[in-house]
Short mmCIF file of C-alpha atoms in Angstrom, two decimals:
data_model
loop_
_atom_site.label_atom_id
_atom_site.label_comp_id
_atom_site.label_asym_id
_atom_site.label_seq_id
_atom_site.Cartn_x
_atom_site.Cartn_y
_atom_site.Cartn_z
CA UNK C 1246 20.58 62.52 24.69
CA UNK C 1247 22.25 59.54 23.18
CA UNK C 1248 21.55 56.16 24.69
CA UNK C 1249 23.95 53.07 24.89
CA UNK C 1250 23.32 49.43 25.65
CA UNK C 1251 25.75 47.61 27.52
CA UNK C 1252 25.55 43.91 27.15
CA UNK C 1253 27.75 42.79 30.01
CA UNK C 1254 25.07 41.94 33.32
CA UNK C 1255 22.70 41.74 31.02
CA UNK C 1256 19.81 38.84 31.10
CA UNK C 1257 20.46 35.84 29.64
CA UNK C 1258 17.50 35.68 27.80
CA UNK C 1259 18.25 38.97 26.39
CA UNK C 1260 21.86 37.29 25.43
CA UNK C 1261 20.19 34.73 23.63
CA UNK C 1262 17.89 36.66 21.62
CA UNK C 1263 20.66 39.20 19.94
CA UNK C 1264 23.04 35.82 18.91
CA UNK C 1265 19.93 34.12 17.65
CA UNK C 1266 19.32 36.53 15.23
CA UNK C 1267 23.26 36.79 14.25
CA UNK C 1268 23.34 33.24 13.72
CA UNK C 1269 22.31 31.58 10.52
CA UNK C 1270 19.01 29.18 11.38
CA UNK C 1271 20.02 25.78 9.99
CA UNK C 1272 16.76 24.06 8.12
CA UNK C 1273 16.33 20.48 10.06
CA UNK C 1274 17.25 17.86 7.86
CA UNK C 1275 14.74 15.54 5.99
CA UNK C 1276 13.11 12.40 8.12
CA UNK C 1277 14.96 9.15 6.65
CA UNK C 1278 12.03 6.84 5.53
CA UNK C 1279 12.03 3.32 4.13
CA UNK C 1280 9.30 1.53 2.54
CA UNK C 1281 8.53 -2.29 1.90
CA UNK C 1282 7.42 -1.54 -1.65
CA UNK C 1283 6.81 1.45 -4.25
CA UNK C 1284 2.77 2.09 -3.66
CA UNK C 1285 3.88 2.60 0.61
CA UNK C 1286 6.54 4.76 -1.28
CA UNK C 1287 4.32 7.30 -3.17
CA UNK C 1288 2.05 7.79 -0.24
CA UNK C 1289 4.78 8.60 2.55
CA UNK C 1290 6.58 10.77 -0.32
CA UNK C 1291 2.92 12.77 -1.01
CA UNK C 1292 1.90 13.02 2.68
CA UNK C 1293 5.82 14.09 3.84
CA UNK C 1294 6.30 16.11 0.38
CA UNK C 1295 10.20 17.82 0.84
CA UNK C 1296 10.36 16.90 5.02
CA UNK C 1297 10.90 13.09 3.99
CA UNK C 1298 13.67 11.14 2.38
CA UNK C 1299 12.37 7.90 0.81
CA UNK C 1300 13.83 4.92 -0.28
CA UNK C 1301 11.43 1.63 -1.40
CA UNK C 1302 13.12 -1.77 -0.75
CA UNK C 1303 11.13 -3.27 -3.92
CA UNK C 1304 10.92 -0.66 -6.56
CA UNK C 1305 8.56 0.24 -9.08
CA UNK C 1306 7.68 -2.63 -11.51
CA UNK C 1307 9.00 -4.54 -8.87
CA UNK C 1308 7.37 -8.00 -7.11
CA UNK C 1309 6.16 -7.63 -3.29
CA UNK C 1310 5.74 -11.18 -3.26
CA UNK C 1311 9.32 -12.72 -4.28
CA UNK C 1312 12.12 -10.48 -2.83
CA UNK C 1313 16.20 -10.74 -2.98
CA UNK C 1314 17.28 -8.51 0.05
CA UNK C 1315 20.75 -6.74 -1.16
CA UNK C 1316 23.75 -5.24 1.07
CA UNK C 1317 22.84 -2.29 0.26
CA UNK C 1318 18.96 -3.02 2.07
CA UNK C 1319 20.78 -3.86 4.96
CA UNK C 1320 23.06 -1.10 5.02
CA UNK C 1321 20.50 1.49 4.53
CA UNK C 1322 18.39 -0.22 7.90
CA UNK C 1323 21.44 -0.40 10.20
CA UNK C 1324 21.32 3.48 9.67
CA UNK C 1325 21.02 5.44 12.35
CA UNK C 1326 19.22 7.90 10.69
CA UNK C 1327 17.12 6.05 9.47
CA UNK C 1328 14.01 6.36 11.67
CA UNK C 1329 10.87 4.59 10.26
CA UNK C 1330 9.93 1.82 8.33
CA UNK C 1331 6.63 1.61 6.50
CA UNK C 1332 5.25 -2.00 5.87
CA UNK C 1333 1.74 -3.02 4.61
CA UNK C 1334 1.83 -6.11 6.79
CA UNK C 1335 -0.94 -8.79 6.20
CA UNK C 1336 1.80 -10.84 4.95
CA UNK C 1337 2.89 -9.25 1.75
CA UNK C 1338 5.97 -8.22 3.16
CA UNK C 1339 6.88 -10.45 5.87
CA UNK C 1340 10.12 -10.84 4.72
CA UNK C 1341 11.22 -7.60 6.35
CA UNK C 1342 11.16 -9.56 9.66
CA UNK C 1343 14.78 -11.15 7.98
CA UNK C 1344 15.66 -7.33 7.01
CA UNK C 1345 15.18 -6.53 10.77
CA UNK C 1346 17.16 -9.07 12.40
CA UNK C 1347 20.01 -8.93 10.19
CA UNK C 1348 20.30 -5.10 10.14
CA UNK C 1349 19.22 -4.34 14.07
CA UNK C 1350 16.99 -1.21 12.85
CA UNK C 1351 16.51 0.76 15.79
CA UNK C 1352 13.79 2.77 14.40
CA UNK C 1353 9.80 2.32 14.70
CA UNK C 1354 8.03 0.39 12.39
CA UNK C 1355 5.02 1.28 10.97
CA UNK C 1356 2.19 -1.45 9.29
CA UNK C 1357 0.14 0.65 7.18
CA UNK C 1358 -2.61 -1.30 6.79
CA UNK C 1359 -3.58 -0.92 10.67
CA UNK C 1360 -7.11 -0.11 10.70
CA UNK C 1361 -8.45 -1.16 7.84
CA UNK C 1362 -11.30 -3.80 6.83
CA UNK C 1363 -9.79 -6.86 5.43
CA UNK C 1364 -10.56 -9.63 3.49
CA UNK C 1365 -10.17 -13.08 4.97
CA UNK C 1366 -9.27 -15.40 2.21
CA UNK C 1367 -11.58 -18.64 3.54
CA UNK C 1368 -14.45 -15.94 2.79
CA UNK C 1369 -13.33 -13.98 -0.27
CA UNK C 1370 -15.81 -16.25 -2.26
CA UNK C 1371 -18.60 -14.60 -0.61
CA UNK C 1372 -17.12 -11.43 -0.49
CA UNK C 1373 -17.30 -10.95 3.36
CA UNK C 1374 -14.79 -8.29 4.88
CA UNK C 1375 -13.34 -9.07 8.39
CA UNK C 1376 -12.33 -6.56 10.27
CA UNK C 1377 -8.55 -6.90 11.33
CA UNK C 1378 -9.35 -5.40 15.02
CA UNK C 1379 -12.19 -7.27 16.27
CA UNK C 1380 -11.89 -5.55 19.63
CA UNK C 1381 -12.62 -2.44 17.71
CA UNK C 1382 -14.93 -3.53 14.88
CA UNK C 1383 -18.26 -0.86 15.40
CA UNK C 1384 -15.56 2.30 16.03
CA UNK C 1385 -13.69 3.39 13.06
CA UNK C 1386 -12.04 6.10 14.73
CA UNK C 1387 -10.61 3.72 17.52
CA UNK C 1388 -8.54 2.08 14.95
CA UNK C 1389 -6.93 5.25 13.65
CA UNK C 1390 -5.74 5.40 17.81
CA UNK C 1391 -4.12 2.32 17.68
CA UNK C 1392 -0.52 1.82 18.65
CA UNK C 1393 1.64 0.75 15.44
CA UNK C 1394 4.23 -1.03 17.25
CA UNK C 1395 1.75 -3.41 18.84
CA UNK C 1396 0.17 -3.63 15.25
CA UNK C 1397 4.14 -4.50 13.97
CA UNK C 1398 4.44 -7.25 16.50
CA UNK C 1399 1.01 -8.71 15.92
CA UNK C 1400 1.37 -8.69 12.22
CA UNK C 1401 4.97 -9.61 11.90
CA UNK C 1402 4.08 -12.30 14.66
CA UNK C 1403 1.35 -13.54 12.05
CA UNK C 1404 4.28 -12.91 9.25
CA UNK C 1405 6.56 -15.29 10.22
CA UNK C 1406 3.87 -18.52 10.10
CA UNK C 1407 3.71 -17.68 6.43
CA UNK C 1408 6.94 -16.86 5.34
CA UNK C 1409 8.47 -19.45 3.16
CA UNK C 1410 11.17 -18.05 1.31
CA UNK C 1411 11.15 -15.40 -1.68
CA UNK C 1412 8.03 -16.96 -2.60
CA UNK C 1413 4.96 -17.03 0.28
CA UNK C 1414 1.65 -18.09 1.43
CA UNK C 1415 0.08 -15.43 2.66
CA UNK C 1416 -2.05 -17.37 5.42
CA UNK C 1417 -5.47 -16.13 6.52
CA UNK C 1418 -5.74 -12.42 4.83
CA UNK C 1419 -5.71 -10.93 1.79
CA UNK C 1420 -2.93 -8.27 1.81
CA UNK C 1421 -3.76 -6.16 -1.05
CA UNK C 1422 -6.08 -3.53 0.42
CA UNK C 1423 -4.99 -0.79 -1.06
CA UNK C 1424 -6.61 -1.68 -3.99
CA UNK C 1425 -10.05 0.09 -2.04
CA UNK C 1426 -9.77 4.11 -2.38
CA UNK C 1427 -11.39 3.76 1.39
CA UNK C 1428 -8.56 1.45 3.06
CA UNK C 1429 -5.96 3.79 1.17
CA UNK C 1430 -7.00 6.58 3.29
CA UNK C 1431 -6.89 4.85 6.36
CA UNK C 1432 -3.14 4.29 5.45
CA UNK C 1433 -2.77 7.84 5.06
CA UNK C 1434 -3.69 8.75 8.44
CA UNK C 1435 -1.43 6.26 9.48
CA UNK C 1436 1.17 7.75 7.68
CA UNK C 1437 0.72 11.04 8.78
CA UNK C 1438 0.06 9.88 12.27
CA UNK C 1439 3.86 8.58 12.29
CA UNK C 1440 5.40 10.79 10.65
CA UNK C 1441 3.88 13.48 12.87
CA UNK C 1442 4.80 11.85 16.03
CA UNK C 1443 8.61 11.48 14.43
CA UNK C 1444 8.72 15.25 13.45
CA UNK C 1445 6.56 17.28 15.93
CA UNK C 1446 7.56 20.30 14.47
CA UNK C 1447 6.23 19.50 11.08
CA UNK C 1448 3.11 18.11 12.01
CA UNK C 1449 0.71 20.49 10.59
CA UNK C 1450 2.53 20.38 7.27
CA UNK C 1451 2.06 15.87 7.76
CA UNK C 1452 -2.05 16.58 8.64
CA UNK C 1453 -2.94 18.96 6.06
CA UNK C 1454 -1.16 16.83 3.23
CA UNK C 1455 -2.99 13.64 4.40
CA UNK C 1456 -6.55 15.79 4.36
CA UNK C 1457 -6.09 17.19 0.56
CA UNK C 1458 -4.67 13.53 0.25
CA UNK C 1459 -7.94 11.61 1.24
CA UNK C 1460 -10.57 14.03 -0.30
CA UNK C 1461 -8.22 13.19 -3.30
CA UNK C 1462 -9.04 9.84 -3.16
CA UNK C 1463 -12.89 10.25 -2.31
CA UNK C 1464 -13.59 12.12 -5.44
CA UNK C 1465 -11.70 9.21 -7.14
CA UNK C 1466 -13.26 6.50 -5.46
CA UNK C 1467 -17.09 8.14 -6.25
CA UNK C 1468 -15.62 8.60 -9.64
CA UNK C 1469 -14.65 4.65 -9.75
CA UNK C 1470 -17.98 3.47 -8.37
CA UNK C 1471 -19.73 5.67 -11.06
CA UNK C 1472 -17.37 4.12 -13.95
CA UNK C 1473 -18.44 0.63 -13.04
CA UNK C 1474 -21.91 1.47 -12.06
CA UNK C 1475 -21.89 2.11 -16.06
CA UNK C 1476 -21.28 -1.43 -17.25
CA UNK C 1477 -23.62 -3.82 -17.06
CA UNK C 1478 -23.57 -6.46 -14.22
CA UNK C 1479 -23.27 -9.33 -16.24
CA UNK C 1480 -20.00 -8.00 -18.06
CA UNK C 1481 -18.18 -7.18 -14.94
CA UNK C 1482 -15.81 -10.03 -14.71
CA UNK C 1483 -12.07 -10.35 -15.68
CA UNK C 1484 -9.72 -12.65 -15.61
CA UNK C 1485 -6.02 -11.54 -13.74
CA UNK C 1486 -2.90 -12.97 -13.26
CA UNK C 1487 -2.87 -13.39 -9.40
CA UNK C 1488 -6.03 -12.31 -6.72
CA UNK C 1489 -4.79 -8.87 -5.93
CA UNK C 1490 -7.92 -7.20 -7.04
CA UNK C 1491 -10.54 -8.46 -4.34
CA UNK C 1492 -11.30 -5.55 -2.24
CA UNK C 1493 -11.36 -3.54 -5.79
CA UNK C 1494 -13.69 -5.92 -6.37
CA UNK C 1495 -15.66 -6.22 -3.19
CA UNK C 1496 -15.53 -2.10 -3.16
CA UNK C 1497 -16.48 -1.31 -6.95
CA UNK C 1498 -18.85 -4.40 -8.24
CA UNK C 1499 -16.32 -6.76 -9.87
CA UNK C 1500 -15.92 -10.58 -10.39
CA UNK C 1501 -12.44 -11.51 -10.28
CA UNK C 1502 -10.91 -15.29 -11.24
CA UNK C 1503 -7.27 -15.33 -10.18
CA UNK C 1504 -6.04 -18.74 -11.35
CA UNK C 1505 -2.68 -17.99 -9.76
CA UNK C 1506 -4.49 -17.44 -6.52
CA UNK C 1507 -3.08 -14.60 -3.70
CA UNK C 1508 0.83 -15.20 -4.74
CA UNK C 1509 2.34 -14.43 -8.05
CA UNK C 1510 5.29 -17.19 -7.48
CA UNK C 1511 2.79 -20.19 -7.69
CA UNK C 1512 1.76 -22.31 -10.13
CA UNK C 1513 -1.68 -23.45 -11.56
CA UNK C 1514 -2.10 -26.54 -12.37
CA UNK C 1515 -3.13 -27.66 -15.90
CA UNK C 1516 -6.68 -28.98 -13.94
CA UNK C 1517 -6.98 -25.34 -12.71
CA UNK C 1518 -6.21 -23.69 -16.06
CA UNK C 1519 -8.80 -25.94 -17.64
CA UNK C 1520 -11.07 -25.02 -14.96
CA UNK C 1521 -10.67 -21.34 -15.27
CA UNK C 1522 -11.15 -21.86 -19.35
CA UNK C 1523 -14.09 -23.29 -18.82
CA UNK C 1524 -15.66 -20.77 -16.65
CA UNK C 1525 -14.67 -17.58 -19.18
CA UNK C 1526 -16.57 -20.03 -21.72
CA UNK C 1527 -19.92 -20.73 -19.87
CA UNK C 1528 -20.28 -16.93 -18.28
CA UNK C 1529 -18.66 -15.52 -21.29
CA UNK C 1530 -16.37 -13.20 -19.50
CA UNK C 1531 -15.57 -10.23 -22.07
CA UNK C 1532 -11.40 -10.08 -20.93
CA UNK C 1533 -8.08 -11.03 -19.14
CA UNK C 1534 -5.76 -8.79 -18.20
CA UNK C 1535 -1.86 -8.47 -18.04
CA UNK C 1536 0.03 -7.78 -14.87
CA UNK C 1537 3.31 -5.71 -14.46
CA UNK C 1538 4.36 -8.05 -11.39
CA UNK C 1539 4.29 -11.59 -13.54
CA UNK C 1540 4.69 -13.17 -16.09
CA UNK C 1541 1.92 -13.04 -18.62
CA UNK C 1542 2.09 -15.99 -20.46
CA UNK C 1543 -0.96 -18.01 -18.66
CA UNK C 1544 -3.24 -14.89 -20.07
CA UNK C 1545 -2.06 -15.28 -23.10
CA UNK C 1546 -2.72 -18.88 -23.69
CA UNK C 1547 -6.39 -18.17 -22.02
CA UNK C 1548 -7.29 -15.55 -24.03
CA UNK C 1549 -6.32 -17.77 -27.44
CA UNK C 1550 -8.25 -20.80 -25.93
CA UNK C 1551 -11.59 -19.02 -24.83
CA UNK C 1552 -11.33 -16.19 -27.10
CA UNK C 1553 -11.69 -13.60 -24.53
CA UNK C 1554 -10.27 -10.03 -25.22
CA UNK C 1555 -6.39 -9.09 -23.82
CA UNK C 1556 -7.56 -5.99 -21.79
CA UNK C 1557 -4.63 -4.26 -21.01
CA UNK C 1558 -2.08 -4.12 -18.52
CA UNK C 1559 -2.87 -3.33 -14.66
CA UNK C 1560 -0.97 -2.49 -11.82
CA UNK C 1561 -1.57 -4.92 -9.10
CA UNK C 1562 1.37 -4.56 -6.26
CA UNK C 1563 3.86 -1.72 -7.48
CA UNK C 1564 3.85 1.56 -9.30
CA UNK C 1565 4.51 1.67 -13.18
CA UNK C 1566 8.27 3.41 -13.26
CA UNK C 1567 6.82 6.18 -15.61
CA UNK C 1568 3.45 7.13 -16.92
CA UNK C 1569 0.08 8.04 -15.51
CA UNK C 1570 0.20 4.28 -13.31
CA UNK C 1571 3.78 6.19 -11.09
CA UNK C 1572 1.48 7.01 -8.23
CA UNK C 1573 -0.37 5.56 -6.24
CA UNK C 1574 -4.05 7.58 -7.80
CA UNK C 1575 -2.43 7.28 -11.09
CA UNK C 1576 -2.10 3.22 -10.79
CA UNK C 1577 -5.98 3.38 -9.52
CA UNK C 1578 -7.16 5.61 -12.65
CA UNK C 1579 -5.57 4.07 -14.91
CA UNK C 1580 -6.63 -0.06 -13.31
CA UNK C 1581 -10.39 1.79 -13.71
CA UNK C 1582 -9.94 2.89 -17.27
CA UNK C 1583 -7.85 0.09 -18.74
CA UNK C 1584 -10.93 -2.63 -17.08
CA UNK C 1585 -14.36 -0.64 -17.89
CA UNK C 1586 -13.04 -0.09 -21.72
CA UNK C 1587 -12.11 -3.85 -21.72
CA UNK C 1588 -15.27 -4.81 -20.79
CA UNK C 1589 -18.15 -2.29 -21.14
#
């Protein structure tokens, strides 16, 4: 007995289910990302792997703190497919709030650093942490809940007291806290929070990237605390550029003098130069380091006038372009290795 199938009356759903499987299944095209600068980059690019397209507005080797937008910034923002932009907020990049009004992004954005425990500059001396959502402060995982967009307006409302031109005071907070292994995973899960709630359909793919992600960066950050658990605590003080290595410092045992202070486009004065010589002299601190980000003159001239060793280079606020410093784990190995062999 032969049997036949006759598709006319049939159901619908039936219909549907023999031309699905005739018809090619077209792969959903990549989320369209921007990020404020190249660290943001390298995480949204590990935790989105191939479902993300990323471009940084300041690039690697690039400076966060004295930015010339471009055309082609704007063009890329008034996108329509463009859908999120990543920012750390706490002032570094506050001059995306000009990016946004000239471009009219319609997308979300995203401030990274929601969550975390941050440094308030008035207490960095005494290397107290504040945490950014007092409403919060004794839940951890309430922060992760947070709403981003409120966290964009409230930073980007803080921003724009502090933004004065390319160059900028960053008012009450420290923005570098990425520079502690433990705020860099709460930016993860704030990456793969977003990006999840973007691309639903790729949100197991987002979640288990940010989990290998962060026991990445606990392994490293045990490995870090053992590294300068080795050196003695009277040699663990170095001499930077600009103070973007406090909350390494707060997290991993380190005494930092910054004479540039929080931004790389000031100036010290000679007083403060002759003040920060002075200090290297009387607690003998063993080295200064270079910065890809500035300048390195003023190191220079310290390290001739006190005698104190030229440690090497470290990566402060972007990504070396090549090299072991290209991502974001790389940059904090390497910052580890180049300071405990300067100084041990």
């Amino acid at each position: 007995m032969k049997f036949q199938v006759y598709l006319k009356g049939a159901p619908a759903m039936v219909l549907a289910g023999l031309l699905a499987t005739a018809l090619p299944v077209q792969a959903k095209a990549p989320i369209e990302v921007v990020t404020s600068f190249s660290i943001l980059a390298d995480m949204v690019k590990t935790v989105g792997a191939d479902q993300v397209n990323v471009v940084s507005l300041v690039p690697a080797d690039g400076n966060s703190h004295e930015v010339e937008l471009t055309p082609r910034d704007i063009k890329k923002m008034s996108s329509p497919d463009t859908q999120l932009l990543f920012v750390n907020g706490l002032g570094l990049d506050s001059w995306t709030d000009r990016l946004l009004a000239s471009s009219g992004f319609q997308g979300k954005v995203i401030v990274a650093s929601d969550g975390v425990k941050v440094r308030k500059l008035d207490e960095a001396a005494d290397h107290d942490v504040h945490d950014h959502h007092a409403a919060d402060k004794d839940d951890h995982d309430s922060h992760e809940e947070h709403d981003h967009e409120e966290g964009h307006e409230h930073e980007h409302e803080h921003e724009k007291d502090h933004d004065h031109g390319h160059g900028h005071d960053h008012g009450e907070f420290d923005p570098h806290a990425w520079q502690d292994l433990a705020n860099g995973q709460v930016y993860v899960r704030n990456i793969a929070r977003a990006l999840s709630q973007a691309d639903p359909a790729n949100a197991a793919l987002y979640e288990g990237n940010a989990r290998d992600y962060i026991q990445q960066m606990q392994a490293l950050d045990e490995q870090v605390r053992k590294a300068m658990a080795d050196i003695p605590a009277e040699r663990r003080k170095i001499v930077t550029t600009h103070d973007a290595f406090g909350y390494f410092a707060d997290a991993y045992g380190l005494e930092v003098i910054a004479p540039l202070g929080i931004s790389t486009s000031a100036e010290p004065s000679a007083k403060d130069i002759s003040a920060v010589i002075r200090q290297i002299k009387e607690q003998k601190i063993p080295a200064v380091f270079l910065e890809n980000v500035k300048n390195n003159k003023l190191q220079d001239q310290i390290a001739r006038e006190t005698g104190a060793k030229v440690g090497g280079m470290l990566y402060s606020d972007a990504l070396a372009t090549s090299g072991e410093a290209a991502s974001y784990l790389g940059m904090m190995r390497h910052n580890t290795g180049v300071i405990t062999e300067a100084i041990r």
